[in-house]
CSV table of C-alpha atoms in Angstrom, one decimal:
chain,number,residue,atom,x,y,z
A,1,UNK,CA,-47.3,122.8,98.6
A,2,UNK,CA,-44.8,125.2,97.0
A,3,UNK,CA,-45.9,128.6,95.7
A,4,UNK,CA,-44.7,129.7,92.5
A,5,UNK,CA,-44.4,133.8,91.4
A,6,UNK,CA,-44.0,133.8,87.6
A,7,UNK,CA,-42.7,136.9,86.2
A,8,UNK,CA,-44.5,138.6,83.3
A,9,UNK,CA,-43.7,141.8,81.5
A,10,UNK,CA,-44.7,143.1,77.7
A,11,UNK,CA,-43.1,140.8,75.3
A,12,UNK,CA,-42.7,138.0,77.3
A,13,UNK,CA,-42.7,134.6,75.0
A,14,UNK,CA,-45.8,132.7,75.5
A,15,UNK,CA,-44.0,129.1,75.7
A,16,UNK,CA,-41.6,129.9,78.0
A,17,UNK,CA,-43.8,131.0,80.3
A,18,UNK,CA,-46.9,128.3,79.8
A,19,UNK,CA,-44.9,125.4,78.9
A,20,UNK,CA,-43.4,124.8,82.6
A,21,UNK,CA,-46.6,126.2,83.9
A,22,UNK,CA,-48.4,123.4,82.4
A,23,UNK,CA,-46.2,121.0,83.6
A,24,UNK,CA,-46.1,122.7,87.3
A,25,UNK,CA,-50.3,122.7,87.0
A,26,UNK,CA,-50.6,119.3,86.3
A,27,UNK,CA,-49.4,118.8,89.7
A,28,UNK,CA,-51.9,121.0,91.6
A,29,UNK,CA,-51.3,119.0,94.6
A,30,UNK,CA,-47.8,120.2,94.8
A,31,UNK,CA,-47.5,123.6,93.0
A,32,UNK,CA,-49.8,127.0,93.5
A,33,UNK,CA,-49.3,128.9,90.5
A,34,UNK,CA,-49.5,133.3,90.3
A,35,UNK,CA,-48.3,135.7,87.4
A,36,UNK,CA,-46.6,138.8,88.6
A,37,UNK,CA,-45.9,142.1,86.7
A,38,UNK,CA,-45.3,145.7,87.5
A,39,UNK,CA,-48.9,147.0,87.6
A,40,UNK,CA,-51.0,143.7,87.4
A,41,UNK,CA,-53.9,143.4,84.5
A,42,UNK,CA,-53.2,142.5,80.8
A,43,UNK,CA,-49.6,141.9,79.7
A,44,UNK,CA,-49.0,141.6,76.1
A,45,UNK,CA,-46.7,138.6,74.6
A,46,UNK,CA,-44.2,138.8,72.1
A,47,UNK,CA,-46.3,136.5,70.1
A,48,UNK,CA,-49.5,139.1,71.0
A,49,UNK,CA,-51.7,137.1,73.5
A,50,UNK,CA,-51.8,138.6,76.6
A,51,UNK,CA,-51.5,137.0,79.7
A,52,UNK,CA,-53.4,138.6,83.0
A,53,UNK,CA,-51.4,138.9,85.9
A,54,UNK,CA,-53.2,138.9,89.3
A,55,UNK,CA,-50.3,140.2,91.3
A,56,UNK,CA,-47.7,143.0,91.2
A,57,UNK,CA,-44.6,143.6,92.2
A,58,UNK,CA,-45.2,146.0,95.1
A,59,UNK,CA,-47.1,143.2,97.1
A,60,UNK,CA,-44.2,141.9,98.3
A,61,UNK,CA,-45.5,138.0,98.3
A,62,UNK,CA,-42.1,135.9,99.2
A,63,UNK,CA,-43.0,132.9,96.7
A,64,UNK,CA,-40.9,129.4,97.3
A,65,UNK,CA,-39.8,129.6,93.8
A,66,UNK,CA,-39.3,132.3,91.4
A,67,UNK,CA,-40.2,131.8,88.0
A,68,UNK,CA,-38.6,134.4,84.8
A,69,UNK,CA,-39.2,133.5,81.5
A,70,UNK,CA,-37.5,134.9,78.6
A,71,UNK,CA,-39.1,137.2,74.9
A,72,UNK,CA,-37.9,140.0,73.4
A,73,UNK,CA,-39.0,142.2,76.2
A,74,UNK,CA,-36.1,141.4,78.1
A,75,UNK,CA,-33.8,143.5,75.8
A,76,UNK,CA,-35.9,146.7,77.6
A,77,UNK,CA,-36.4,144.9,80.9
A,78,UNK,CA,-32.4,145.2,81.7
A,79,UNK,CA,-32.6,148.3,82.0
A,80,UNK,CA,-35.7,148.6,84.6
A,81,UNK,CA,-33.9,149.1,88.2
A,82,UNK,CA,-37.3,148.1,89.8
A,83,UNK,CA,-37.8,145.1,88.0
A,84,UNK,CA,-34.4,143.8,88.5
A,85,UNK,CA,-34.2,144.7,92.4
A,86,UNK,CA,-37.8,142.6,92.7
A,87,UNK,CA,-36.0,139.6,90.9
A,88,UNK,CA,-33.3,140.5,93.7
A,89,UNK,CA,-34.9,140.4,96.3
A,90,UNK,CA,-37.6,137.3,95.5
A,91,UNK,CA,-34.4,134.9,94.3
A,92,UNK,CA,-33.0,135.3,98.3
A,93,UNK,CA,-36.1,134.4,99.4
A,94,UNK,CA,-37.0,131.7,97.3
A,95,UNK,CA,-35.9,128.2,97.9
A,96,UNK,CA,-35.7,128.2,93.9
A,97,UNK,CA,-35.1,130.2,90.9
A,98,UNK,CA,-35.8,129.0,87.6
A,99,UNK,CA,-35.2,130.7,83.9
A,100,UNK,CA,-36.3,129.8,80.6
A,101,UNK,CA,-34.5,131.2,77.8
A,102,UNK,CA,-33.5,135.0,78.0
A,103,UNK,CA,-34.9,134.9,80.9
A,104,UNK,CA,-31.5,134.4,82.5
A,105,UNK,CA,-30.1,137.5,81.0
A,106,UNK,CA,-32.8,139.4,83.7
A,107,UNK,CA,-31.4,137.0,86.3
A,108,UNK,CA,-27.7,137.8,85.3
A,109,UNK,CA,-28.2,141.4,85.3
A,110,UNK,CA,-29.9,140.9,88.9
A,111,UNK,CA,-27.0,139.9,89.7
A,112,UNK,CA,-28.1,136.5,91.5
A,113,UNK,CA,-26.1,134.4,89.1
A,114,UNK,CA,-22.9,135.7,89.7
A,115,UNK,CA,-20.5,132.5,90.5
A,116,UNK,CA,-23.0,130.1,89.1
A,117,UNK,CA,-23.5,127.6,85.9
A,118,UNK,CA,-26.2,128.7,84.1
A,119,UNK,CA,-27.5,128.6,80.5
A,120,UNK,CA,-30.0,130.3,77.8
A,121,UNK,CA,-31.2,130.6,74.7
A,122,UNK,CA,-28.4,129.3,71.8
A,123,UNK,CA,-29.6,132.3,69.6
A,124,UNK,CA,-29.3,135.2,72.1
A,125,UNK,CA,-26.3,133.2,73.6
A,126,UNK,CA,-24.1,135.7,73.4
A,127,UNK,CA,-26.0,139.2,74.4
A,128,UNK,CA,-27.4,137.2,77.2
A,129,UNK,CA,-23.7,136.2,78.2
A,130,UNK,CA,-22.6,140.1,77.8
A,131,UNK,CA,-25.3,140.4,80.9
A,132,UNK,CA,-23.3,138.3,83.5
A,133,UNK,CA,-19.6,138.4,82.9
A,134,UNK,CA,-19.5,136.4,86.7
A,135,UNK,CA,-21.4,134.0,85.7
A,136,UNK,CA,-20.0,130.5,84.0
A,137,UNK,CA,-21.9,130.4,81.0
A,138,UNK,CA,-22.5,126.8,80.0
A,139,UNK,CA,-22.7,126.4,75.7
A,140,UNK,CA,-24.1,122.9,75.5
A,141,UNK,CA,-27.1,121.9,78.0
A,142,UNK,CA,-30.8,121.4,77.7
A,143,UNK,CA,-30.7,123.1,81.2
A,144,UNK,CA,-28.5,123.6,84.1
A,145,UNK,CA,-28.9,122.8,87.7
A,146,UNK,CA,-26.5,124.9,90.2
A,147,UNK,CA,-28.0,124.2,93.7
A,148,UNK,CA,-30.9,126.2,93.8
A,149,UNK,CA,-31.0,128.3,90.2
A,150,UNK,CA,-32.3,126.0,87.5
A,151,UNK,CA,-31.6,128.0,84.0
A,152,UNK,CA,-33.1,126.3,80.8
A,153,UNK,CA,-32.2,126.8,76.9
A,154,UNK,CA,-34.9,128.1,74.7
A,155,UNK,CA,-38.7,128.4,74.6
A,156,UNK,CA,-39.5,124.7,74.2
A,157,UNK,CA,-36.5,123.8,77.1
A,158,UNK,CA,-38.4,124.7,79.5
A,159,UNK,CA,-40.8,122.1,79.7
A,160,UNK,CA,-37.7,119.7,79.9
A,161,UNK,CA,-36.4,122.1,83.0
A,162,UNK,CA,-39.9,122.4,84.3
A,163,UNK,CA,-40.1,118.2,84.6
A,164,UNK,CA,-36.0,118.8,85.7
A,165,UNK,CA,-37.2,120.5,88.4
A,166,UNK,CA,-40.3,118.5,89.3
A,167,UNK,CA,-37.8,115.1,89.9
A,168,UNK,CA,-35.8,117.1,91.6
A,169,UNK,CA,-38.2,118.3,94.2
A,170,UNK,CA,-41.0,115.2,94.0
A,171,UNK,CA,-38.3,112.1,92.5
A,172,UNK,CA,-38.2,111.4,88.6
A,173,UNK,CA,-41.3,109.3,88.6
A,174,UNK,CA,-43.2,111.9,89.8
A,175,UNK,CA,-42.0,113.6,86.5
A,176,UNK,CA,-42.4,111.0,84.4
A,177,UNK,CA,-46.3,110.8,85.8
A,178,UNK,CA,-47.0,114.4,85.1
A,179,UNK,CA,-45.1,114.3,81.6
A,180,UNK,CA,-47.4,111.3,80.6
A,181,UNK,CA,-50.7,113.5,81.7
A,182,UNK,CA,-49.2,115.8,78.9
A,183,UNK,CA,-49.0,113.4,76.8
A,184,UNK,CA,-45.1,114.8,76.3
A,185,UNK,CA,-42.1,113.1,75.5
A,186,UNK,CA,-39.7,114.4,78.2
A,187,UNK,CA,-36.4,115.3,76.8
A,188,UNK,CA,-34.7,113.9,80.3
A,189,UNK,CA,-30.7,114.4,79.2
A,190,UNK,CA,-30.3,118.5,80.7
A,191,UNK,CA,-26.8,118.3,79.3
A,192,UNK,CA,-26.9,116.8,75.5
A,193,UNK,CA,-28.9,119.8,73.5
A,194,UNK,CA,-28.4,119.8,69.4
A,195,UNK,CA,-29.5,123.1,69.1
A,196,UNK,CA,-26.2,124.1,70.3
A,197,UNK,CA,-24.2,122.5,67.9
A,198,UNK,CA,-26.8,123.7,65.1
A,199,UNK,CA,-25.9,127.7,66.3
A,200,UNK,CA,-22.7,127.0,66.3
A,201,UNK,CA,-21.5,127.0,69.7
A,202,UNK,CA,-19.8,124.3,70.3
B,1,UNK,CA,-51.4,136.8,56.1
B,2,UNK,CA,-54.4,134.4,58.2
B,3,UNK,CA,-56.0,135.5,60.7
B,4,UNK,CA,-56.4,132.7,63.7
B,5,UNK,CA,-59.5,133.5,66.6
B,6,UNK,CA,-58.3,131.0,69.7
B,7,UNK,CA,-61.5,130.7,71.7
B,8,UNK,CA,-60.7,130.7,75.6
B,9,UNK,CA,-62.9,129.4,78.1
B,10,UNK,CA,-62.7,129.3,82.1
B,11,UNK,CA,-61.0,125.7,82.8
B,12,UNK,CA,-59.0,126.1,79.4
B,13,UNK,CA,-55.8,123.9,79.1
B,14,UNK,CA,-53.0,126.1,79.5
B,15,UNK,CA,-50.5,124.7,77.2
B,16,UNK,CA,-53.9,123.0,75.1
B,17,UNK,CA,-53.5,127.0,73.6
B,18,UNK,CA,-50.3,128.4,74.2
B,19,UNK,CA,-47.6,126.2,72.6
B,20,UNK,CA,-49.8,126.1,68.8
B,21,UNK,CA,-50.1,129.8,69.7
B,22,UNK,CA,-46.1,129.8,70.1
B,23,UNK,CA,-45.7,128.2,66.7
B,24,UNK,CA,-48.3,130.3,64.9
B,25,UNK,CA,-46.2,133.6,66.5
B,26,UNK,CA,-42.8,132.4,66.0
B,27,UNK,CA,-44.4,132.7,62.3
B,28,UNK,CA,-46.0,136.8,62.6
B,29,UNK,CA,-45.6,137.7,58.9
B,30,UNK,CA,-48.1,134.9,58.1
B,31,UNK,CA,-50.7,134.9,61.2
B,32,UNK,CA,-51.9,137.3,63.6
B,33,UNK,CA,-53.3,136.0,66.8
B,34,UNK,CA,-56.4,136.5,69.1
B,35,UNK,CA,-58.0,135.4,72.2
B,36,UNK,CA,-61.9,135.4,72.1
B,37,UNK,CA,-64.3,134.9,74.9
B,38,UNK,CA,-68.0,135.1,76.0
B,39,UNK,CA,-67.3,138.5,77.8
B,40,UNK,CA,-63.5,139.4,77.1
B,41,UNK,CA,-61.1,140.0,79.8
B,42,UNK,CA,-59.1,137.9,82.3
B,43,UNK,CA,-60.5,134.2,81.4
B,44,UNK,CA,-58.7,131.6,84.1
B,45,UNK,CA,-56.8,128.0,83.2
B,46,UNK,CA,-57.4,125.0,84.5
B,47,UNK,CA,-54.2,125.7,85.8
B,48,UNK,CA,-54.8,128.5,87.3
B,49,UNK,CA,-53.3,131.7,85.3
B,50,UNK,CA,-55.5,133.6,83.0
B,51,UNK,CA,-55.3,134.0,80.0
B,52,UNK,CA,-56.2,137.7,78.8
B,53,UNK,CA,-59.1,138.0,76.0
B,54,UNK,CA,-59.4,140.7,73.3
B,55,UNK,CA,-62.4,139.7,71.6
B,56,UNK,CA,-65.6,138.7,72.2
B,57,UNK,CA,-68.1,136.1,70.4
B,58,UNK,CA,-70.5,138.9,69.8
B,59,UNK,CA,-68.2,141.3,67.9
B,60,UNK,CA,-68.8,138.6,65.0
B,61,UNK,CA,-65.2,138.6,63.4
B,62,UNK,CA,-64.7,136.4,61.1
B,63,UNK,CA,-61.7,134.5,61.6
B,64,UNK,CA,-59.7,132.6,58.7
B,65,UNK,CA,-58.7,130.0,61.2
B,66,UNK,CA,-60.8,129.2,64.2
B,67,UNK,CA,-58.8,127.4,67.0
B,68,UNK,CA,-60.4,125.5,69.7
B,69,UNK,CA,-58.4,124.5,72.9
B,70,UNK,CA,-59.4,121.7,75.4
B,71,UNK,CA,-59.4,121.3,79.2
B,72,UNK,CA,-61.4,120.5,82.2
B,73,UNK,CA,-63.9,123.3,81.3
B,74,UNK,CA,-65.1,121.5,78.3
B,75,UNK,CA,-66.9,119.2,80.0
B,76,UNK,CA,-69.2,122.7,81.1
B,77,UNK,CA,-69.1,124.1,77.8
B,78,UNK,CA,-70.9,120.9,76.0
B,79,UNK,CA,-73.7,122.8,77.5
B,80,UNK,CA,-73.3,126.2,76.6
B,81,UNK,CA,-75.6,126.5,73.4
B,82,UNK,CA,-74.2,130.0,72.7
B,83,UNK,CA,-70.5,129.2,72.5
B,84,UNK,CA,-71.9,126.1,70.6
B,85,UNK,CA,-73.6,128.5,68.0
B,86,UNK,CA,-70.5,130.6,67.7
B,87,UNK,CA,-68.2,127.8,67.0
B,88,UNK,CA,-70.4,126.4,64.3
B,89,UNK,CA,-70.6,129.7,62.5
B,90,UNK,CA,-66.7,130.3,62.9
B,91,UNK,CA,-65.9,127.2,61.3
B,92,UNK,CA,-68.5,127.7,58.8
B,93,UNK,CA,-66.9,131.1,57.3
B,94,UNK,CA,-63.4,129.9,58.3
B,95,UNK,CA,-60.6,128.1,56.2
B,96,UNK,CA,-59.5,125.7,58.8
B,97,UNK,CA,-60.9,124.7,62.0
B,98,UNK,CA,-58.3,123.4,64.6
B,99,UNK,CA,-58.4,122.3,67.8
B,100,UNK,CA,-56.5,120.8,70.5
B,101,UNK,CA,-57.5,117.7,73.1
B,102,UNK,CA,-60.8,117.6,74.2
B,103,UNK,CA,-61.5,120.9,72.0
B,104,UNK,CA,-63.0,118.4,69.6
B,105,UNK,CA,-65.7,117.5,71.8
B,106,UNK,CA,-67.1,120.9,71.5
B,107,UNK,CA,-66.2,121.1,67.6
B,108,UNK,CA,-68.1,117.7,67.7
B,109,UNK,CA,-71.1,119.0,69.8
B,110,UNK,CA,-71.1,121.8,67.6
B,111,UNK,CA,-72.0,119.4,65.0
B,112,UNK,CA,-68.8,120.8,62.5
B,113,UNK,CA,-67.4,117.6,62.7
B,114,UNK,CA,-70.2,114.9,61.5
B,115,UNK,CA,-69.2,112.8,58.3
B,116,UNK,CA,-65.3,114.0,59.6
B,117,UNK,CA,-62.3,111.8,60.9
B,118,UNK,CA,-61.0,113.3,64.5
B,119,UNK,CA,-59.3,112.5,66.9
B,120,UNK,CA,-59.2,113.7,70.7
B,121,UNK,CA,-56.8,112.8,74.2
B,122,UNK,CA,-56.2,110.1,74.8
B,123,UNK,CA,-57.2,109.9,78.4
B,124,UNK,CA,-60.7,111.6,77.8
B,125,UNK,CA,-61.2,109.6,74.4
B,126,UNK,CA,-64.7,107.8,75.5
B,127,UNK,CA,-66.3,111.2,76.8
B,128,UNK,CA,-65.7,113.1,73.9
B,129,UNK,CA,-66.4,110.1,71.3
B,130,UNK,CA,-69.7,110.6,73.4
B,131,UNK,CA,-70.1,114.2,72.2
B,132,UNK,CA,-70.4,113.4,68.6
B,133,UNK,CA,-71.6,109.9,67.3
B,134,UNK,CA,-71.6,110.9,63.9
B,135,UNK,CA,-67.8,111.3,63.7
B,136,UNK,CA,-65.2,109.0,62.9
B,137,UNK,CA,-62.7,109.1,65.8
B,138,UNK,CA,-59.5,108.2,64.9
B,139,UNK,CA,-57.6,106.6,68.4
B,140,UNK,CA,-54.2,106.3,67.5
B,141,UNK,CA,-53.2,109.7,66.0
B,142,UNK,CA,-50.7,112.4,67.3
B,143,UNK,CA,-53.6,114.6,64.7
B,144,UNK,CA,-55.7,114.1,62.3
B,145,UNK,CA,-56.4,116.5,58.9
B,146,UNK,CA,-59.7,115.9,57.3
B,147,UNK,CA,-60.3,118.8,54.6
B,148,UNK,CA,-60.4,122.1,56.7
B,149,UNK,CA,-60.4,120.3,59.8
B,150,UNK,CA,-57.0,119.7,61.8
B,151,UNK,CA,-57.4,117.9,65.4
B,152,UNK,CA,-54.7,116.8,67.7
B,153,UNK,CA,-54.4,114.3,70.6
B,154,UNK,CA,-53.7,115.9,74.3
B,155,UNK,CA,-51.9,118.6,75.5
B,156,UNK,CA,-48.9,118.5,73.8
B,157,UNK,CA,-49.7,117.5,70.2
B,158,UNK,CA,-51.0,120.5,70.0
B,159,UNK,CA,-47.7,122.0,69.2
B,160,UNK,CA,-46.8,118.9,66.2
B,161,UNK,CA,-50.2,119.6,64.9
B,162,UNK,CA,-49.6,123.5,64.9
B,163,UNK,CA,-46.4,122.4,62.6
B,164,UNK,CA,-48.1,120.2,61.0
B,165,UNK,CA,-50.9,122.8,59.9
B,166,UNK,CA,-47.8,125.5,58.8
B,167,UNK,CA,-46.5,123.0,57.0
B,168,UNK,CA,-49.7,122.5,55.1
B,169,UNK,CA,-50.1,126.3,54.8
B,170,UNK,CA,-46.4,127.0,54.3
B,171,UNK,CA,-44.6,123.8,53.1
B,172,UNK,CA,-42.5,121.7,55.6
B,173,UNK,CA,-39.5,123.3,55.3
B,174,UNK,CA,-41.1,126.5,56.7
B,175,UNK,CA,-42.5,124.5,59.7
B,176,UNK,CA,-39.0,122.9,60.1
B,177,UNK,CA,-37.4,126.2,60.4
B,178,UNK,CA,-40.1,127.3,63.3
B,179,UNK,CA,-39.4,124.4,65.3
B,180,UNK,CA,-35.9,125.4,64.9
B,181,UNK,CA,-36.6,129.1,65.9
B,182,UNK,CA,-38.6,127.7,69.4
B,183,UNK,CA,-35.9,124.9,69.8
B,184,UNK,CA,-38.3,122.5,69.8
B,185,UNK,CA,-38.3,118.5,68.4
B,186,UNK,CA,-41.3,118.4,65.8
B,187,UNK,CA,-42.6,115.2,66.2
B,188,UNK,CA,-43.8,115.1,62.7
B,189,UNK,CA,-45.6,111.6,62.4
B,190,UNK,CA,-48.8,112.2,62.8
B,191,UNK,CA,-50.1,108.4,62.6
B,192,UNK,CA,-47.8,107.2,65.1
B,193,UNK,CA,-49.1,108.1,69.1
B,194,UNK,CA,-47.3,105.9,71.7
B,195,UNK,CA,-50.0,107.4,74.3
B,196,UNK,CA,-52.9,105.6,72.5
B,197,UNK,CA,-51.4,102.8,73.5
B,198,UNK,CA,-50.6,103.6,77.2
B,199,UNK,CA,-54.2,104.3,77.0
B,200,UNK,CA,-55.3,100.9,75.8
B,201,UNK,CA,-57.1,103.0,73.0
B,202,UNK,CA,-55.3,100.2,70.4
């Protein structure tokens, strides 16, 4: 059973965040699911629904995997020390740290990516970039695995990375199970990703 | 602009709400969003994370379009005459009525749905066919649109049928574009369902 410590902070976006945590619930056997923010309680989305996050940062809970998903709030949340040394500090603990979208730009500014693949949103491709000169910024990919960071493009991505993650811990038919419970079509290629070529990155 | 009331219920289906709620956001000149409860406040997932609620059933909004999730806790809320009540005066005053999963069992128990085609999840189909003989359940469908009524298979439909309802409102170039904005496939078919098949539902 692994533990997972999902960010949340005003103007997160709703899918990156409850997409993979579908896919990680579906396997209750395997995964323990928490929302963290700053102070705990209600925390607006980008898309207005709030989430409720039962633990803060100050608790100091090690998680085995550290979840950050991405929303317009992370154009403000690069710029909040505290947040930034708790993503620090709960990456070197964790066995994993996952991204979804601009979520990576937090991670990148962390500074836990530094010398690592890693990818993001093709929209924000470019701010999110200016975040992590050291890290190797990959254009094209659904998602990216780099030993124990697992970065994913945009919103709807991270279900693909979530079920990326799921094979890689429990074996791909594990994956494929909990993607059929969904009733999703898992989008299993991480490195072939249209929505690339439709911004105009590569 | 549309207003949409997403009714959340302990044992909701994380993703069941979020990813239409994703599609309807992406979109926030045309809807605004909210999450209504018995009691308001923190309401938990079948998942485990909560979901945060702004409204309650007794403030008596009325919502243009009421949107009813699934999940384990539907199978509790059959039996909750008050919620039952709510729902059938929502829909009546609202211009569309969607749901997502086993959310049609309660829009069927409700008795909004008699004289309607529906359809439901695939894995759950016999149970919720239960909750309303008078309906004509559809099994292979990714959704169904019947009039003012817009239902979608498990889980994941939710977010084809959430296009497929902009594209009603909006045209399907609009719901193109906001598939395009959460980098997501639209899986526009709604007749064709591979699951009901996995299911043995055809």
């Amino acid at each position: 059973m692994r533990s997972i410590g999902a960010l949340v902070f005003p103007g997160f976006e709703l899918l990156d965040l409850f997409g993979p945590m579908e896919m990680f619930g579906l396997l209750d056997s395997e995964f323990s699911l928490s929302l963290v923010s700053e102070t705990g309680g209600a925390v607006a989305s980008g898309q207005g629904p709030s989430a409720f996050a039962d633990r803060t940062l100050d608790e100091g809970i090690e998680y085995d995997i550290l979840f950050v998903p991405g929303g317009r709030g992370t154009r403000r949340e690069i710029g909040n020390a505290r947040l930034l040394d708790w993503i620090a500090q709960s990456s070197a603990r964790a066995e994993y740290t996952l991204s979804v979208c601009t979520g990576s730009a937090l991670l990148a500014k962390a500074g836990v990516l530094d010398g690592r693949s890693a990818t993001t949103n093709k929209a924000a491709f470019g701010w999110v970039a200016q975040q992590g000169p050291g890290v190797n910024w990959v254009r094209e990919a659904r998602w990216v695995e780099d030993g124990r960071f697992i970065t994913s493009s945009g919103v709807s991505a991270g279900m693909d990375m979530a079920l990326g993650a799921i094979a890689l811990m429990h074996g791909v038919e594990t994956a494929e199970k909990v993607a059929g419970w969904g009733e999703y079509f898992w989008n299993k290629d991480r490195s072939h990703y249209p929505f690339a070529k439709a911004r105009g990155l590569v």
